[in-house]
Amino acid sequence: MNPYVLTILLSSLGLGTTLTFASSHWLLAWMGLEVNTLAIIPLMAQQHHPRAVEAATKYFLTQATAAAMILFAATTNAWLIGEWSINDMSHPIASSMTIAALALKIGLAPMHFWLPEVLQGLDLVTGLILSTWQKLAPLALIIQVAPTVNPVMLTLLGLLSTLIGGWGGLNQIQARKILAYSSIAHMGWMIIISQYAPHLTLLALGMYVFMTSTAFLSLKMASATNIMTITAMWSKAPILVSTTALALLSLGGLPPLTGFMAKWLILQEMAKQQLPLTATIMALAALLSLYFYLRLCYAMALTISPSTTNATAPWRTRTTQSTIILALFTVITLGLLPVTPAIVTLVI
């Protein structure tokens, strides 16, 4: 892609998210979401491959449906109570419709069906943008609308997302689909706590962005997109395999890695809110997700590829990709748990 066009598209992505962050009026927020959607579609279809075009088309149709629902909900709210402000979404019909539309935008269950199929058709860098940056603006709106929504609806969305995100990834062999179901499960953790402690939603989102970025960039570095190619990673880059396996375990929420921080604090807050059964189901659902991360780690670090060379010093090609960002994200993904008290103090 032409670097000038790429710069314009990436700038538009940033502009759309910033517009939504800075808006207090539903029309401006809707405009930011639309700029975001229209900016990423050319990035999705840049490979000129039928699978990429199919993914871009599915994404466009899904996002257009969600945007129309948001506009309809905002208009309904303005008609019923005479207010366009995001913080005044007080009518239950309008607020429920808005949460459903935003859940469709970020791929929450049961509106998650488009996300694995779309992510599977994209290259790893565009998939990384879709899994991280594109979730920021809708989640900002969800946090603002959550206090006016029926708590049962948000709890059901969160429970369904964590359970379906765990179940859906169990029998997958494609790394991008596994990361898509991982995204669905993590979004469930964020949405279920947004009504009680929005600062924990932001903390979980930040940790998720760092961990998912590490996973995507590691797979890109190794040019691995499915379990068969992942098994050949050890003979090519053993250090990368070690850090990637730990990053996946961090995504699963295994102590003493960073991913345990958000799950621990969310479960603690749910226990404070007198929701022991919900917290127990969420903890058990995390075990489902942990299983397919362990499956990837097993294929990556404990399975020897049949094509492994018998030479004592196997020939390895030197990568020309920049590793600075991956190294920074890996350190954050693996080592932030000991500074949890300081992070909680800063966030709260």
Short mmCIF file of C-alpha atoms in Angstrom, two decimals:
data_model
loop_
_atom_site.label_atom_id
_atom_site.label_comp_id
_atom_site.label_asym_id
_atom_site.label_seq_id
_atom_site.Cartn_x
_atom_site.Cartn_y
_atom_site.Cartn_z
CA MET A 1 0.00 0.00 0.00
CA ASN A 2 1.14 3.53 -0.81
CA PRO A 3 2.72 5.01 2.36
CA TYR A 4 0.73 8.25 1.99
CA VAL A 5 -2.54 6.34 1.78
CA LEU A 6 -1.49 4.20 4.75
CA THR A 7 -0.70 7.34 6.76
CA ILE A 8 -4.11 8.83 5.96
CA LEU A 9 -5.91 5.62 6.96
CA LEU A 10 -4.01 5.24 10.23
CA SER A 11 -4.58 8.92 11.02
CA SER A 12 -8.29 8.42 10.35
CA LEU A 13 -8.31 5.50 12.77
CA GLY A 14 -6.84 7.72 15.45
CA LEU A 15 -9.20 10.57 14.57
CA GLY A 16 -12.30 8.37 14.79
CA THR A 17 -11.38 7.03 18.22
CA THR A 18 -10.45 10.50 19.49
CA LEU A 19 -13.76 11.90 18.23
CA THR A 20 -15.68 9.28 20.19
CA PHE A 21 -13.55 9.80 23.30
CA ALA A 22 -14.07 13.57 23.24
CA SER A 23 -17.77 13.58 22.41
CA SER A 24 -20.67 14.18 24.76
CA HIS A 25 -23.28 14.15 21.97
CA TRP A 26 -24.49 10.93 20.39
CA LEU A 27 -24.18 12.20 16.81
CA LEU A 28 -20.50 13.08 17.27
CA ALA A 29 -19.83 9.71 18.94
CA TRP A 30 -21.59 7.95 16.05
CA MET A 31 -19.52 9.94 13.57
CA GLY A 32 -16.30 8.83 15.29
CA LEU A 33 -17.35 5.18 15.12
CA GLU A 34 -18.14 5.54 11.40
CA VAL A 35 -14.77 7.16 10.66
CA ASN A 36 -13.13 4.26 12.50
CA THR A 37 -15.02 1.67 10.47
CA LEU A 38 -14.42 3.29 7.10
CA ALA A 39 -10.69 3.73 7.83
CA ILE A 40 -9.99 0.08 8.65
CA ILE A 41 -11.87 -1.49 5.72
CA PRO A 42 -9.20 -0.57 3.10
CA LEU A 43 -6.56 -1.99 5.47
CA MET A 44 -8.53 -5.25 5.61
CA ALA A 45 -8.88 -5.55 1.84
CA GLN A 46 -5.33 -4.46 0.94
CA GLN A 47 -4.18 -8.04 0.22
CA HIS A 48 -6.57 -8.34 -2.77
CA HIS A 49 -7.36 -11.87 -1.69
CA PRO A 50 -10.94 -13.23 -1.82
CA ARG A 51 -10.77 -14.20 1.86
CA ALA A 52 -9.68 -10.69 2.85
CA VAL A 53 -12.41 -9.08 0.74
CA GLU A 54 -14.96 -11.43 2.33
CA ALA A 55 -13.74 -10.46 5.82
CA ALA A 56 -13.93 -6.75 4.97
CA THR A 57 -17.48 -7.15 3.60
CA LYS A 58 -18.65 -9.05 6.71
CA TYR A 59 -17.07 -6.46 8.96
CA PHE A 60 -18.66 -3.57 7.07
CA LEU A 61 -22.14 -5.09 7.19
CA THR A 62 -21.85 -5.87 10.91
CA GLN A 63 -20.54 -2.43 11.83
CA ALA A 64 -23.12 -0.68 9.65
CA THR A 65 -25.90 -2.60 11.42
CA ALA A 66 -24.51 -1.68 14.83
CA ALA A 67 -24.09 1.99 13.83
CA ALA A 68 -27.69 2.13 12.59
CA MET A 69 -28.87 0.64 15.91
CA ILE A 70 -26.87 3.24 17.86
CA LEU A 71 -28.33 6.07 15.80
CA PHE A 72 -31.84 4.68 16.23
CA ALA A 73 -31.35 4.29 20.00
CA ALA A 74 -30.01 7.85 20.35
CA THR A 75 -32.92 9.21 18.30
CA THR A 76 -35.38 7.20 20.41
CA ASN A 77 -33.84 8.58 23.60
CA ALA A 78 -34.02 12.14 22.26
CA TRP A 79 -37.63 11.63 21.22
CA LEU A 80 -38.66 10.20 24.60
CA ILE A 81 -36.76 12.45 27.02
CA GLY A 82 -35.55 15.30 24.78
CA GLU A 83 -31.81 14.81 25.40
CA TRP A 84 -28.92 13.91 23.04
CA SER A 85 -26.19 13.76 25.70
CA ILE A 86 -24.43 10.43 26.15
CA ASN A 87 -24.63 10.67 29.94
CA ASP A 88 -28.41 11.18 29.82
CA MET A 89 -29.30 7.86 28.17
CA SER A 90 -31.91 7.29 30.88
CA HIS A 91 -34.73 5.52 29.04
CA PRO A 92 -34.44 1.73 29.51
CA ILE A 93 -35.38 0.86 25.91
CA ALA A 94 -32.83 3.25 24.43
CA SER A 95 -30.04 2.25 26.82
CA SER A 96 -30.62 -1.48 26.30
CA MET A 97 -30.64 -1.01 22.52
CA THR A 98 -27.40 0.98 22.73
CA ILE A 99 -25.65 -1.71 24.79
CA ALA A 100 -26.81 -4.38 22.31
CA ALA A 101 -25.42 -2.33 19.40
CA LEU A 102 -22.08 -1.70 21.13
CA ALA A 103 -21.89 -5.40 22.06
CA LEU A 104 -22.31 -6.21 18.35
CA LYS A 105 -19.53 -3.74 17.53
CA ILE A 106 -16.95 -5.35 19.83
CA GLY A 107 -18.09 -8.95 19.34
CA LEU A 108 -19.69 -9.80 22.67
CA ALA A 109 -21.70 -13.03 22.83
CA PRO A 110 -24.31 -13.75 21.59
CA MET A 111 -23.44 -11.19 18.85
CA HIS A 112 -19.96 -12.65 18.38
CA PHE A 113 -20.40 -14.79 15.25
CA TRP A 114 -18.71 -12.35 12.88
CA LEU A 115 -15.46 -11.87 14.84
CA PRO A 116 -13.66 -15.24 14.34
CA GLU A 117 -14.56 -15.34 10.63
CA VAL A 118 -13.43 -11.76 10.03
CA LEU A 119 -10.19 -12.14 11.99
CA GLN A 120 -9.35 -15.37 10.15
CA GLY A 121 -9.40 -13.52 6.82
CA LEU A 122 -6.95 -10.79 7.86
CA ASP A 123 -3.19 -10.59 8.12
CA LEU A 124 -1.77 -10.48 11.64
CA VAL A 125 -1.12 -6.71 11.80
CA THR A 126 -4.64 -5.76 10.68
CA GLY A 127 -6.00 -8.43 13.03
CA LEU A 128 -4.05 -6.80 15.86
CA ILE A 129 -5.64 -3.41 15.08
CA LEU A 130 -9.10 -5.00 14.95
CA SER A 131 -8.56 -6.81 18.26
CA THR A 132 -7.19 -3.83 20.19
CA TRP A 133 -7.64 -0.32 18.76
CA GLN A 134 -11.12 -0.93 17.35
CA LYS A 135 -12.40 -1.95 20.81
CA LEU A 136 -11.43 1.32 22.52
CA ALA A 137 -14.19 3.65 21.29
CA PRO A 138 -17.15 1.25 21.82
CA LEU A 139 -15.87 0.34 25.29
CA ALA A 140 -15.64 4.02 26.21
CA LEU A 141 -19.31 4.40 25.28
CA ILE A 142 -20.25 1.21 27.17
CA ILE A 143 -18.60 2.54 30.34
CA GLN A 144 -20.61 5.77 30.05
CA VAL A 145 -23.92 4.03 29.36
CA ALA A 146 -23.48 1.10 31.80
CA PRO A 147 -24.86 2.86 34.94
CA THR A 148 -28.23 3.35 33.21
CA VAL A 149 -28.59 -0.25 31.96
CA ASN A 150 -30.27 -3.14 33.74
CA PRO A 151 -27.42 -4.92 35.63
CA VAL A 152 -28.86 -8.33 34.68
CA MET A 153 -28.31 -7.59 30.98
CA LEU A 154 -24.64 -6.68 31.46
CA THR A 155 -24.09 -9.71 33.72
CA LEU A 156 -25.63 -12.06 31.15
CA LEU A 157 -23.55 -10.53 28.34
CA GLY A 158 -20.39 -10.97 30.42
CA LEU A 159 -21.13 -14.56 31.46
CA LEU A 160 -22.12 -15.62 27.93
CA SER A 161 -19.00 -14.03 26.45
CA THR A 162 -16.60 -15.70 28.88
CA LEU A 163 -18.26 -19.11 28.48
CA ILE A 164 -18.63 -18.98 24.68
CA GLY A 165 -15.15 -17.46 24.32
CA GLY A 166 -13.77 -20.43 26.26
CA TRP A 167 -15.84 -23.11 24.54
CA GLY A 168 -15.38 -21.74 21.04
CA GLY A 169 -11.60 -21.85 21.15
CA LEU A 170 -11.30 -25.46 22.33
CA ASN A 171 -11.34 -27.17 18.93
CA GLN A 172 -9.64 -24.48 16.82
CA ILE A 173 -6.37 -25.05 14.96
CA GLN A 174 -6.03 -21.54 13.51
CA ALA A 175 -4.15 -19.11 15.75
CA ARG A 176 -6.21 -16.10 14.62
CA LYS A 177 -9.48 -17.82 15.49
CA ILE A 178 -8.09 -18.78 18.89
CA LEU A 179 -7.16 -15.15 19.51
CA ALA A 180 -10.63 -14.09 18.33
CA TYR A 181 -12.31 -16.31 20.93
CA SER A 182 -9.76 -15.05 23.46
CA SER A 183 -10.94 -11.51 22.63
CA ILE A 184 -14.58 -12.51 23.17
CA ALA A 185 -13.76 -13.99 26.58
CA HIS A 186 -11.73 -10.95 27.69
CA MET A 187 -14.47 -8.57 26.57
CA GLY A 188 -16.84 -10.53 28.82
CA TRP A 189 -14.59 -9.87 31.83
CA MET A 190 -14.56 -6.16 31.02
CA ILE A 191 -18.30 -5.79 30.43
CA ILE A 192 -19.38 -7.62 33.58
CA ILE A 193 -17.44 -5.30 35.89
CA SER A 194 -18.19 -2.04 34.04
CA GLN A 195 -21.35 -1.42 36.07
CA TYR A 196 -19.60 -1.79 39.45
CA ALA A 197 -16.00 -0.59 38.94
CA PRO A 198 -15.33 1.14 35.59
CA HIS A 199 -11.68 1.69 36.57
CA LEU A 200 -11.20 -2.10 36.58
CA THR A 201 -12.67 -2.25 33.07
CA LEU A 202 -10.00 0.23 31.94
CA LEU A 203 -7.29 -1.73 33.76
CA ALA A 204 -8.41 -5.01 32.18
CA LEU A 205 -8.54 -3.33 28.75
CA GLY A 206 -5.00 -1.99 29.12
CA MET A 207 -3.64 -5.38 30.18
CA TYR A 208 -5.55 -7.08 27.34
CA VAL A 209 -4.10 -4.68 24.75
CA PHE A 210 -0.53 -5.38 25.89
CA MET A 211 -0.98 -9.17 26.08
CA THR A 212 -2.80 -9.50 22.74
CA SER A 213 -0.26 -7.23 21.02
CA THR A 214 2.52 -9.49 22.31
CA ALA A 215 0.74 -12.61 20.99
CA PHE A 216 0.03 -11.13 17.54
CA LEU A 217 3.51 -9.63 17.11
CA SER A 218 5.16 -12.88 18.21
CA LEU A 219 3.15 -14.89 15.67
CA LYS A 220 3.99 -12.31 13.00
CA MET A 221 7.68 -12.54 13.87
CA ALA A 222 7.54 -16.33 13.40
CA SER A 223 5.13 -16.17 10.39
CA ALA A 224 2.91 -18.70 12.16
CA THR A 225 -0.86 -18.74 11.67
CA ASN A 226 -1.91 -22.27 12.66
CA ILE A 227 -0.85 -25.05 15.01
CA MET A 228 1.04 -26.95 12.30
CA THR A 229 3.39 -24.02 11.64
CA ILE A 230 3.58 -23.19 15.35
CA THR A 231 5.13 -26.62 16.03
CA ALA A 232 8.06 -25.65 13.79
CA MET A 233 8.82 -22.45 15.72
CA TRP A 234 11.16 -24.02 18.29
CA SER A 235 13.85 -24.98 15.78
CA LYS A 236 13.77 -21.48 14.27
CA ALA A 237 13.55 -19.16 17.30
CA PRO A 238 13.67 -20.87 20.71
CA ILE A 239 13.81 -17.61 22.70
CA LEU A 240 10.78 -16.23 20.85
CA VAL A 241 8.89 -19.47 21.55
CA SER A 242 9.65 -19.24 25.26
CA THR A 243 8.40 -15.67 25.56
CA THR A 244 5.35 -16.34 23.36
CA ALA A 245 4.34 -19.33 25.47
CA LEU A 246 4.58 -17.23 28.64
CA ALA A 247 2.57 -14.45 26.96
CA LEU A 248 -0.19 -16.93 26.11
CA LEU A 249 -0.24 -18.15 29.71
CA SER A 250 -0.51 -14.51 30.78
CA LEU A 251 -3.54 -14.16 28.48
CA GLY A 252 -5.00 -17.14 30.30
CA GLY A 253 -4.62 -15.33 33.64
CA LEU A 254 -2.05 -17.65 35.18
CA PRO A 255 -0.04 -16.27 38.13
CA PRO A 256 2.65 -14.95 38.52
CA LEU A 257 2.16 -13.29 35.12
CA THR A 258 0.54 -9.92 34.41
CA GLY A 259 -2.73 -11.38 33.09
CA PHE A 260 -3.61 -12.64 36.57
CA MET A 261 -3.86 -9.04 37.84
CA ALA A 262 -7.07 -8.02 36.06
CA LYS A 263 -8.90 -11.30 36.75
CA TRP A 264 -7.89 -11.26 40.40
CA LEU A 265 -9.10 -7.69 40.95
CA ILE A 266 -12.35 -8.28 39.04
CA LEU A 267 -13.17 -11.42 41.05
CA GLN A 268 -12.33 -9.56 44.25
CA GLU A 269 -14.69 -6.70 43.31
CA MET A 270 -17.49 -9.13 42.40
CA ALA A 271 -17.11 -10.81 45.78
CA LYS A 272 -17.42 -7.38 47.41
CA GLN A 273 -20.62 -6.80 45.43
CA GLN A 274 -22.17 -9.97 46.95
CA LEU A 275 -21.99 -11.93 43.67
CA PRO A 276 -20.20 -15.14 44.69
CA LEU A 277 -22.02 -17.39 42.18
CA THR A 278 -21.24 -15.08 39.25
CA ALA A 279 -17.60 -14.82 40.33
CA THR A 280 -17.36 -18.63 40.56
CA ILE A 281 -18.77 -19.10 37.04
CA MET A 282 -16.34 -16.50 35.69
CA ALA A 283 -13.39 -18.24 37.37
CA LEU A 284 -14.45 -21.61 35.94
CA ALA A 285 -14.90 -20.06 32.49
CA ALA A 286 -11.32 -18.77 32.72
CA LEU A 287 -10.20 -22.42 32.97
CA LEU A 288 -11.78 -23.12 29.56
CA SER A 289 -9.73 -20.34 28.02
CA LEU A 290 -6.62 -21.51 29.84
CA TYR A 291 -6.99 -24.94 28.23
CA PHE A 292 -6.59 -23.72 24.66
CA TYR A 293 -3.71 -21.42 25.64
CA LEU A 294 -2.00 -24.45 27.17
CA ARG A 295 -2.75 -26.37 23.97
CA LEU A 296 -0.94 -23.70 21.95
CA CYS A 297 1.96 -23.71 24.42
CA TYR A 298 2.19 -27.51 24.17
CA ALA A 299 2.30 -27.37 20.38
CA MET A 300 4.82 -24.55 20.50
CA ALA A 301 7.29 -25.63 23.17
CA LEU A 302 6.79 -29.35 23.81
CA THR A 303 6.14 -30.75 20.32
CA ILE A 304 9.04 -31.30 17.94
CA SER A 305 8.21 -30.73 14.29
CA PRO A 306 8.88 -33.69 11.94
CA SER A 307 10.97 -31.34 9.78
CA THR A 308 13.41 -30.46 12.57
CA THR A 309 17.02 -30.66 11.44
CA ASN A 310 19.43 -33.05 13.15
CA ALA A 311 22.37 -30.66 12.86
CA THR A 312 23.91 -29.43 16.11
CA ALA A 313 23.77 -25.80 14.93
CA PRO A 314 20.64 -25.41 12.81
CA TRP A 315 20.67 -22.66 10.20
CA ARG A 316 18.38 -19.81 11.10
CA THR A 317 17.46 -16.78 9.03
CA ARG A 318 17.87 -13.41 10.69
CA THR A 319 14.68 -11.39 10.81
CA THR A 320 14.54 -7.86 9.42
CA GLN A 321 11.46 -6.96 11.49
CA SER A 322 11.73 -4.44 14.31
CA THR A 323 11.71 -6.16 17.70
CA ILE A 324 11.70 -3.13 20.02
CA ILE A 325 7.90 -2.91 20.39
CA LEU A 326 7.59 -6.69 20.84
CA ALA A 327 10.30 -6.66 23.53
CA LEU A 328 8.58 -3.81 25.41
CA PHE A 329 5.15 -5.45 25.26
CA THR A 330 6.62 -8.80 26.32
CA VAL A 331 8.19 -7.28 29.45
CA ILE A 332 4.85 -5.63 30.34
CA THR A 333 2.93 -8.84 29.65
CA LEU A 334 5.18 -10.97 31.86
CA GLY A 335 6.30 -8.78 34.73
CA LEU A 336 3.70 -6.30 35.99
CA LEU A 337 2.03 -8.45 38.66
CA PRO A 338 4.41 -7.40 41.51
CA VAL A 339 3.48 -3.72 40.98
CA THR A 340 -0.27 -4.36 41.18
CA PRO A 341 -0.76 -2.17 44.30
CA ALA A 342 0.91 0.80 42.60
CA ILE A 343 -1.17 0.33 39.42
CA VAL A 344 -4.41 0.04 41.40
CA THR A 345 -3.54 3.23 43.30
CA LEU A 346 -2.91 5.08 40.02
CA VAL A 347 -6.06 3.78 38.34
CA ILE A 348 -8.41 4.40 41.27
#
